PDB file of C-alpha atoms and ligand atoms in Angstrom:
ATOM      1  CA  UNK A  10     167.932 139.509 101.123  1.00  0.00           C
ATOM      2  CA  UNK A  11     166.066 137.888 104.097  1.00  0.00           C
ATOM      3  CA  UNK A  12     166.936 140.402 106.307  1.00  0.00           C
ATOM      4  CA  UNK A  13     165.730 143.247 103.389  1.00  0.00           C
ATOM      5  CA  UNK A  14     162.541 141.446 103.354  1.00  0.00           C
ATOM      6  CA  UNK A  15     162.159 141.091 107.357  1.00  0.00           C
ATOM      7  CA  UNK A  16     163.032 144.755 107.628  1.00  0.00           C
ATOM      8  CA  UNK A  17     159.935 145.169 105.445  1.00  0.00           C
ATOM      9  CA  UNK A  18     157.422 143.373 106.907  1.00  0.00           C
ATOM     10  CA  UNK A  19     158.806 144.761 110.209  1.00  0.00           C
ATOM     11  CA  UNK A  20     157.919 148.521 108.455  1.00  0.00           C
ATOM     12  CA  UNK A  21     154.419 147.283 107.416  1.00  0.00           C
ATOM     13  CA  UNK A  22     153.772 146.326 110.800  1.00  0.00           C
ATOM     14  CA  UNK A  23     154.704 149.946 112.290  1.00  0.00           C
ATOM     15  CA  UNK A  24     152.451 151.356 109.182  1.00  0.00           C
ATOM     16  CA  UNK A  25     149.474 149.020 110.301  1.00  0.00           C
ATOM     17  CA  UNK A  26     150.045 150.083 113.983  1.00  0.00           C
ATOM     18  CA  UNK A  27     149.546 153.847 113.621  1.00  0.00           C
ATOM     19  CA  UNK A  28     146.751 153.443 110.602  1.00  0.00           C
ATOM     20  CA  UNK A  29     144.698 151.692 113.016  1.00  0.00           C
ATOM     21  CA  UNK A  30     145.549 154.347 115.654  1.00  0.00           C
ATOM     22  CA  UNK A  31     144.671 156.545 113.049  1.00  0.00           C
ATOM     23  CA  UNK A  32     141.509 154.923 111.996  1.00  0.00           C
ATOM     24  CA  UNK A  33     140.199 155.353 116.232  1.00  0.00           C
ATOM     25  CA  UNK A  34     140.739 158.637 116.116  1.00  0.00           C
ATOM     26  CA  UNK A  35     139.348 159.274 113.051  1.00  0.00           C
ATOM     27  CA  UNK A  36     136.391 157.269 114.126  1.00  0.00           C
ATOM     28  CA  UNK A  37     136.050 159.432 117.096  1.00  0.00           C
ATOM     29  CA  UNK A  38     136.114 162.682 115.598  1.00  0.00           C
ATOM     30  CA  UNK A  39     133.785 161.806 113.257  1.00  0.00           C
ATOM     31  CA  UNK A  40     131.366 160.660 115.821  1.00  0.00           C
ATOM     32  CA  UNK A  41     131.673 164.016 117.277  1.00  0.00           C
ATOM     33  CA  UNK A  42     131.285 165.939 113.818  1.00  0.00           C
ATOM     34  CA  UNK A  43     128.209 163.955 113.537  1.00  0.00           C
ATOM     35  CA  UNK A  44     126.695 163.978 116.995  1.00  0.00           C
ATOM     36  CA  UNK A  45     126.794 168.148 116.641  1.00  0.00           C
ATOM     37  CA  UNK A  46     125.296 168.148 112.980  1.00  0.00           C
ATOM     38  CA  UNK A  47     122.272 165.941 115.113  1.00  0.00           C
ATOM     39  CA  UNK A  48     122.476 168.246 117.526  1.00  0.00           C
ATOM     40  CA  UNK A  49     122.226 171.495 115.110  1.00  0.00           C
ATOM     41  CA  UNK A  50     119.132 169.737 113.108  1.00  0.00           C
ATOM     42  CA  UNK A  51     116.978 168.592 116.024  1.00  0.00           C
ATOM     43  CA  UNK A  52     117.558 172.386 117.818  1.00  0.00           C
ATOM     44  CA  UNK A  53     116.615 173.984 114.229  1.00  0.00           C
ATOM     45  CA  UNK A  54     113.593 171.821 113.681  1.00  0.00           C
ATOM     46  CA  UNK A  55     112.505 171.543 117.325  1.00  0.00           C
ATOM     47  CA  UNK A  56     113.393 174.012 119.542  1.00  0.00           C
ATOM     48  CA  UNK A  57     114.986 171.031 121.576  1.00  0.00           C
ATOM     49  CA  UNK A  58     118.733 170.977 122.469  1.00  0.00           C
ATOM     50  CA  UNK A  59     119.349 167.408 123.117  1.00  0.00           C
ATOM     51  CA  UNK A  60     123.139 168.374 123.482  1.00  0.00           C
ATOM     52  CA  UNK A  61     123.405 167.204 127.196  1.00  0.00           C
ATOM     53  CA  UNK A  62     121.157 163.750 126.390  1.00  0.00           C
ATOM     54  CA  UNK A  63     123.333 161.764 124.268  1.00  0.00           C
ATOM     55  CA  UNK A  64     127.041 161.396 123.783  1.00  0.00           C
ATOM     56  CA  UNK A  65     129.521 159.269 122.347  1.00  0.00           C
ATOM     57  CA  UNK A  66     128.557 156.548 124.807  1.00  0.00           C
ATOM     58  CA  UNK A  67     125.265 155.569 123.158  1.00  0.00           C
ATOM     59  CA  UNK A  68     126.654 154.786 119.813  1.00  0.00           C
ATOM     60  CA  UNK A  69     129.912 153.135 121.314  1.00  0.00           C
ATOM     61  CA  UNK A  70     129.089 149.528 119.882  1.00  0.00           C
ATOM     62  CA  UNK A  71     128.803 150.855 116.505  1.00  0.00           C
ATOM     63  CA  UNK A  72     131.897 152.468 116.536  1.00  0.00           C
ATOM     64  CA  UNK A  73     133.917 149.353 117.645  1.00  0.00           C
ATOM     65  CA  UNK A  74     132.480 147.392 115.079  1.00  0.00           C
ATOM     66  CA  UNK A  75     133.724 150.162 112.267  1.00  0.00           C
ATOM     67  CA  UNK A  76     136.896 150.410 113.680  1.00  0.00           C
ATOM     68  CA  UNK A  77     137.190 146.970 114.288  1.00  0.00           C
ATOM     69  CA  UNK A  78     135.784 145.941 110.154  1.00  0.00           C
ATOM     70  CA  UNK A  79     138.295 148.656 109.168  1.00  0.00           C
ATOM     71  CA  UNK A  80     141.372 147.231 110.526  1.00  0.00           C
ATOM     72  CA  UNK A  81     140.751 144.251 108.473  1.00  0.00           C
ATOM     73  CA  UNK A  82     140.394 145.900 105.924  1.00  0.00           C
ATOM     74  CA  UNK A  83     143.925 147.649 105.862  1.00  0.00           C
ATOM     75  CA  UNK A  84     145.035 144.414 107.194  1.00  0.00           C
ATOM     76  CA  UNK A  85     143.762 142.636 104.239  1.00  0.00           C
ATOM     77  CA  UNK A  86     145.139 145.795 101.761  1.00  0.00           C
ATOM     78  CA  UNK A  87     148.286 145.153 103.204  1.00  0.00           C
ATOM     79  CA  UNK A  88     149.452 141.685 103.453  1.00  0.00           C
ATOM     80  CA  UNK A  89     148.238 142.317  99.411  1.00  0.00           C
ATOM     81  CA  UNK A  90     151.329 144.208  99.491  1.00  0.00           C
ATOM     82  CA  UNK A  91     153.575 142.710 101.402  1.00  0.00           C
ATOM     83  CA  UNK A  92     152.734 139.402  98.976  1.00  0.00           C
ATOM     84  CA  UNK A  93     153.426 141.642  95.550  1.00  0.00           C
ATOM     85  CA  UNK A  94     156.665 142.753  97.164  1.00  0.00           C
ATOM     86  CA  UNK A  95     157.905 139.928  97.965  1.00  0.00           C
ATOM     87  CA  UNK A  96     156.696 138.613  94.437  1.00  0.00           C
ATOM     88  CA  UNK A  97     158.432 141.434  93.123  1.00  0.00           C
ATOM     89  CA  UNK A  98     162.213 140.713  95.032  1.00  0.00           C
ATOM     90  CA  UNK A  99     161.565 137.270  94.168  1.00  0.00           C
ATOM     91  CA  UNK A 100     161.381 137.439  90.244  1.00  0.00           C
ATOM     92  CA  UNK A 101     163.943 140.422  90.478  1.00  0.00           C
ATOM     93  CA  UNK A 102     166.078 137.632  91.821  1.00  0.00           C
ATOM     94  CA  UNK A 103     165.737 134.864  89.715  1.00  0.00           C
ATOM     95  CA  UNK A 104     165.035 136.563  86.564  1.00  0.00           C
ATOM     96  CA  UNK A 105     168.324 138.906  87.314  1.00  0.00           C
ATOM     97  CA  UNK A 106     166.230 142.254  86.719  1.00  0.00           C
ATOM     98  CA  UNK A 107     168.031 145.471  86.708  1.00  0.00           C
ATOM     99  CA  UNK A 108     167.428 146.990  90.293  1.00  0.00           C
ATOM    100  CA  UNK A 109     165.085 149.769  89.064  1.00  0.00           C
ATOM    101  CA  UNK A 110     162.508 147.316  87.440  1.00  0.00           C
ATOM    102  CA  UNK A 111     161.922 145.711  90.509  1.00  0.00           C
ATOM    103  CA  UNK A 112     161.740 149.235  92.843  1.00  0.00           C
ATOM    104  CA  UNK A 113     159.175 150.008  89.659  1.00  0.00           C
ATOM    105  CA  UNK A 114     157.067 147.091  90.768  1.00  0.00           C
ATOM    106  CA  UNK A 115     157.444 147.773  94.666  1.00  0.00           C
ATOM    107  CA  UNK A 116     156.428 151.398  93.664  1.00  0.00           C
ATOM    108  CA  UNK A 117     153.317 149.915  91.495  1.00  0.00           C
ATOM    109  CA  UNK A 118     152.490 147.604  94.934  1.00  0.00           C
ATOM    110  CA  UNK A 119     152.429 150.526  96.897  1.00  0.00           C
ATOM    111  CA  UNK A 120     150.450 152.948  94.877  1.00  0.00           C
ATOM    112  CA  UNK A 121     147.778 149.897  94.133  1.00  0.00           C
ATOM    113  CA  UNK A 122     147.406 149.599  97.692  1.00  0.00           C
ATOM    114  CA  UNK A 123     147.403 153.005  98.246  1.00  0.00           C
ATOM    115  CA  UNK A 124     144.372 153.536  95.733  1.00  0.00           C
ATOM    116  CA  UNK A 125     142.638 150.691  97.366  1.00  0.00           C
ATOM    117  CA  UNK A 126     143.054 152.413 100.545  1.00  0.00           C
ATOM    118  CA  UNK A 127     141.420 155.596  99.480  1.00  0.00           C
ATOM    119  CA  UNK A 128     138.312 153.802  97.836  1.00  0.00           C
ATOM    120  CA  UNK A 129     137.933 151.918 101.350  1.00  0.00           C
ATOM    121  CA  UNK A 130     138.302 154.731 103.021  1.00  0.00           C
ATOM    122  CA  UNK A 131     135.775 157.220 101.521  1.00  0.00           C
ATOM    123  CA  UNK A 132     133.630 154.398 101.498  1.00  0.00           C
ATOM    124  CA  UNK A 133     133.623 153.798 104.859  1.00  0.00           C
ATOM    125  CA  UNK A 134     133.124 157.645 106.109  1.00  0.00           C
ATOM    126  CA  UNK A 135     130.035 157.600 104.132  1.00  0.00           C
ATOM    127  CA  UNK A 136     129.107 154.593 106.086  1.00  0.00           C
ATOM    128  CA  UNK A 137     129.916 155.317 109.241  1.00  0.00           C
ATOM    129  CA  UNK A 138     128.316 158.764 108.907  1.00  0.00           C
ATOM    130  CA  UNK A 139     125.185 156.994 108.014  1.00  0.00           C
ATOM    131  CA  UNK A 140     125.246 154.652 110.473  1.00  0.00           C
ATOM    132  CA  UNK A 141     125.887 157.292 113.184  1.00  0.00           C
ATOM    133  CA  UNK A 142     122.834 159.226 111.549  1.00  0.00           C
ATOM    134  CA  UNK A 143     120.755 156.674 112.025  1.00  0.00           C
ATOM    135  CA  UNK A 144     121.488 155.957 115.398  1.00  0.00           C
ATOM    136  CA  UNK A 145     120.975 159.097 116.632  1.00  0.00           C
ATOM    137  CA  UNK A 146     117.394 159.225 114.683  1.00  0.00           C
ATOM    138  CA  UNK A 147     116.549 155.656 115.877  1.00  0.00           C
ATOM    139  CA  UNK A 148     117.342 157.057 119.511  1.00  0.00           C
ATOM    140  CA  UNK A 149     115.460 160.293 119.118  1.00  0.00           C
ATOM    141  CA  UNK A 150     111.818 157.997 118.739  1.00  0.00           C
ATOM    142  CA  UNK A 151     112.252 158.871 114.671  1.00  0.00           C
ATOM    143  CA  UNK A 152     111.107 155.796 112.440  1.00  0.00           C
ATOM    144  CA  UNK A 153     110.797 157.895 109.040  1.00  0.00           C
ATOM    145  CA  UNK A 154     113.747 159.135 107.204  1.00  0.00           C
ATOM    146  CA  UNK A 155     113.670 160.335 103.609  1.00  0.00           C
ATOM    147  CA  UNK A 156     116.398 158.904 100.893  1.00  0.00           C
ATOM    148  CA  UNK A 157     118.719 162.221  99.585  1.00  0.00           C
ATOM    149  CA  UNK A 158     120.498 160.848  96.824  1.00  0.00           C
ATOM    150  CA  UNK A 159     124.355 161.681  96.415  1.00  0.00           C
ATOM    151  CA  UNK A 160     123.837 163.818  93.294  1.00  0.00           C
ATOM    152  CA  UNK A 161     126.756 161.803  91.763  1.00  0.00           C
ATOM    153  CA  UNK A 162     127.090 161.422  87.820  1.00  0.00           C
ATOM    154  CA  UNK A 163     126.769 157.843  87.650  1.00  0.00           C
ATOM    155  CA  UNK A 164     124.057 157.285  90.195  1.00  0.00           C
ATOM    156  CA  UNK A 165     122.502 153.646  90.300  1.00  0.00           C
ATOM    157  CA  UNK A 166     118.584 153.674  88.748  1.00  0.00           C
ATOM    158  CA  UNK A 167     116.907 152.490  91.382  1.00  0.00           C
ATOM    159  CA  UNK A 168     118.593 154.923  94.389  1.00  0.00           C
ATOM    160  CA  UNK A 169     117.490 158.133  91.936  1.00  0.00           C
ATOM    161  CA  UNK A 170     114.488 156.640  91.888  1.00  0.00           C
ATOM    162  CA  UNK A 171     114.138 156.893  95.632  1.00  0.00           C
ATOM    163  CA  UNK A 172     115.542 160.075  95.918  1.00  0.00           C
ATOM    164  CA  UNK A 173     112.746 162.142  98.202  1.00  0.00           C
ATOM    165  CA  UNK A 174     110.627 159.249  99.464  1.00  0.00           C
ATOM    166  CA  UNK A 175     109.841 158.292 102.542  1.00  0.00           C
ATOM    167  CA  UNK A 176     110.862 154.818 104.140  1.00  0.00           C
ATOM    168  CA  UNK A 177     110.882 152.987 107.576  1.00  0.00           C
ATOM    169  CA  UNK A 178     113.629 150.696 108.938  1.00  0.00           C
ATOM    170  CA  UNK A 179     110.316 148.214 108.030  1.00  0.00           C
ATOM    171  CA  UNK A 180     109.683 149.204 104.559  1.00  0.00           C
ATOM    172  CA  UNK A 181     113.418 150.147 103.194  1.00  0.00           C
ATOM    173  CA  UNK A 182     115.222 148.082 101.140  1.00  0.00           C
ATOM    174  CA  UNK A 183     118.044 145.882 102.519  1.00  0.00           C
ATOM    175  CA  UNK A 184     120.505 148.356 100.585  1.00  0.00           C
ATOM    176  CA  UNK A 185     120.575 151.627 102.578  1.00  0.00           C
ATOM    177  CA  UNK A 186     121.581 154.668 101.389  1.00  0.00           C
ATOM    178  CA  UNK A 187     125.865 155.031 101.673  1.00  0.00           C
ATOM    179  CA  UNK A 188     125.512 151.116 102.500  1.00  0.00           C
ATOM    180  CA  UNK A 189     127.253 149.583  99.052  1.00  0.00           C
ATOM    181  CA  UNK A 190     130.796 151.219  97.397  1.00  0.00           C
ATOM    182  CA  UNK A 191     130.316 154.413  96.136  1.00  0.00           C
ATOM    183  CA  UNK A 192     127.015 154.884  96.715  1.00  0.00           C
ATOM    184  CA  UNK A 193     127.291 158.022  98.454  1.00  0.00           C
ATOM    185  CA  UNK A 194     122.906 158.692  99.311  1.00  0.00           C
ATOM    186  CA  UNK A 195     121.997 159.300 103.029  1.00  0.00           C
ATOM    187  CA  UNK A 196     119.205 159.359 104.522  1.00  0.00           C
ATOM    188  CA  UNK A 197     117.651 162.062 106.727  1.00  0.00           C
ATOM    189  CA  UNK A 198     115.336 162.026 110.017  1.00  0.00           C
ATOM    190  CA  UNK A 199     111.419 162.682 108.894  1.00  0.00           C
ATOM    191  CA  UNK A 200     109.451 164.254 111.670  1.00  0.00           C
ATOM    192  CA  UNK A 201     105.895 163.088 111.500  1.00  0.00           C
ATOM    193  CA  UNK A 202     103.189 165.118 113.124  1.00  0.00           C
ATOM    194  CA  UNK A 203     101.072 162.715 115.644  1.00  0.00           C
TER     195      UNK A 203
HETATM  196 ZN1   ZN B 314     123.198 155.480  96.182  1.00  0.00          ZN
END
């Protein structure tokens, strides 16, 4: 049974290994994705192709620190896991439960971690997105950004209610758009005539 368990922890380890490969590259290509969207809207609205003047470089820190939050994350989704497996072999044991009520519960581990996964995950693409977004503005001499709102069916009050206007880093709200779970709003670069 020790050696069961062991052999499963050893397999969570591999998992967590090429999820957080995963999550780099993932983080990378979406960096990309996002630098060429920049790209696209300053060209359209400018004239301007600011394609050789920034690259993946300039928003490097940012990127760590995503990766890096994301790991624990996973981390933290999985040793959730692990602990409701072993729960799971445990009881199995002492309680003497038929082998296919206790793969039921390992099965039930694994999709609630599964599920969790997901909801971290499109969470975090929203954020990251943003947070590249806002980067690239901040780096382009942009204060102003507008708040889009994510069009979503339960939206909270007060983001529909900002949906359109105009804010500064200064004058926006500690929440920013895509910043709490499903939020889902952005923000987009304002350019002000001087
Ligand atoms: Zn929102």
């Amino acid at each position: 049974m020790q050696r069961e368990i062991e052999a499963g922890e050893g397999a969570f380890s591999r998992i967590f290994l090429e999820l957080t490969a995963g999550l780099r590259r993932w983080a990378l290509r979406t960096e990309v994705w996002q630098r060429g969207k920049w790209r696209g809207a300053v060209l359209s609205a400018s004239g301007v192709d600011v394609g050789t003047l920034i690259g993946a470089a300039d928003v490097r820190e940012i990127i760590e620190n995503v990766i890096a939050r994301n790991v624990g994350l996973i981390k933290d989704v999985s040793q959730q896991a692990q602990g409701r497996i072993t729960d799971a072999v445990f009881r199995g044991l002492n309680q003497r439960l038929p082998a296919r009520d206790v793969a039921r519960e390992i099965r039930q581990a694994v999709d609630m971690s599964q599920r969790r996964a997901m909801g971290i995950a499109s969470h975090q693409l929203s954020d990251i997105s943003n947070r590249l977004a806002d980067e690239r503005r901040r780096e382009g001499g942009l204060d102003t950004w507008m708040w889009i709102h994510s069009a979503k069916k339960h939206p909270r009050a007060e983001h529909l209610a900002r949906n359109g206007k105009e804010y500064t880093d200064e004058t926006a709200s500690t929440d920013r758009p895509g910043s709490l779970p499903f939020c889902g709003c952005r923000s987009r670069a304002v350019l002000v005539s001087v």
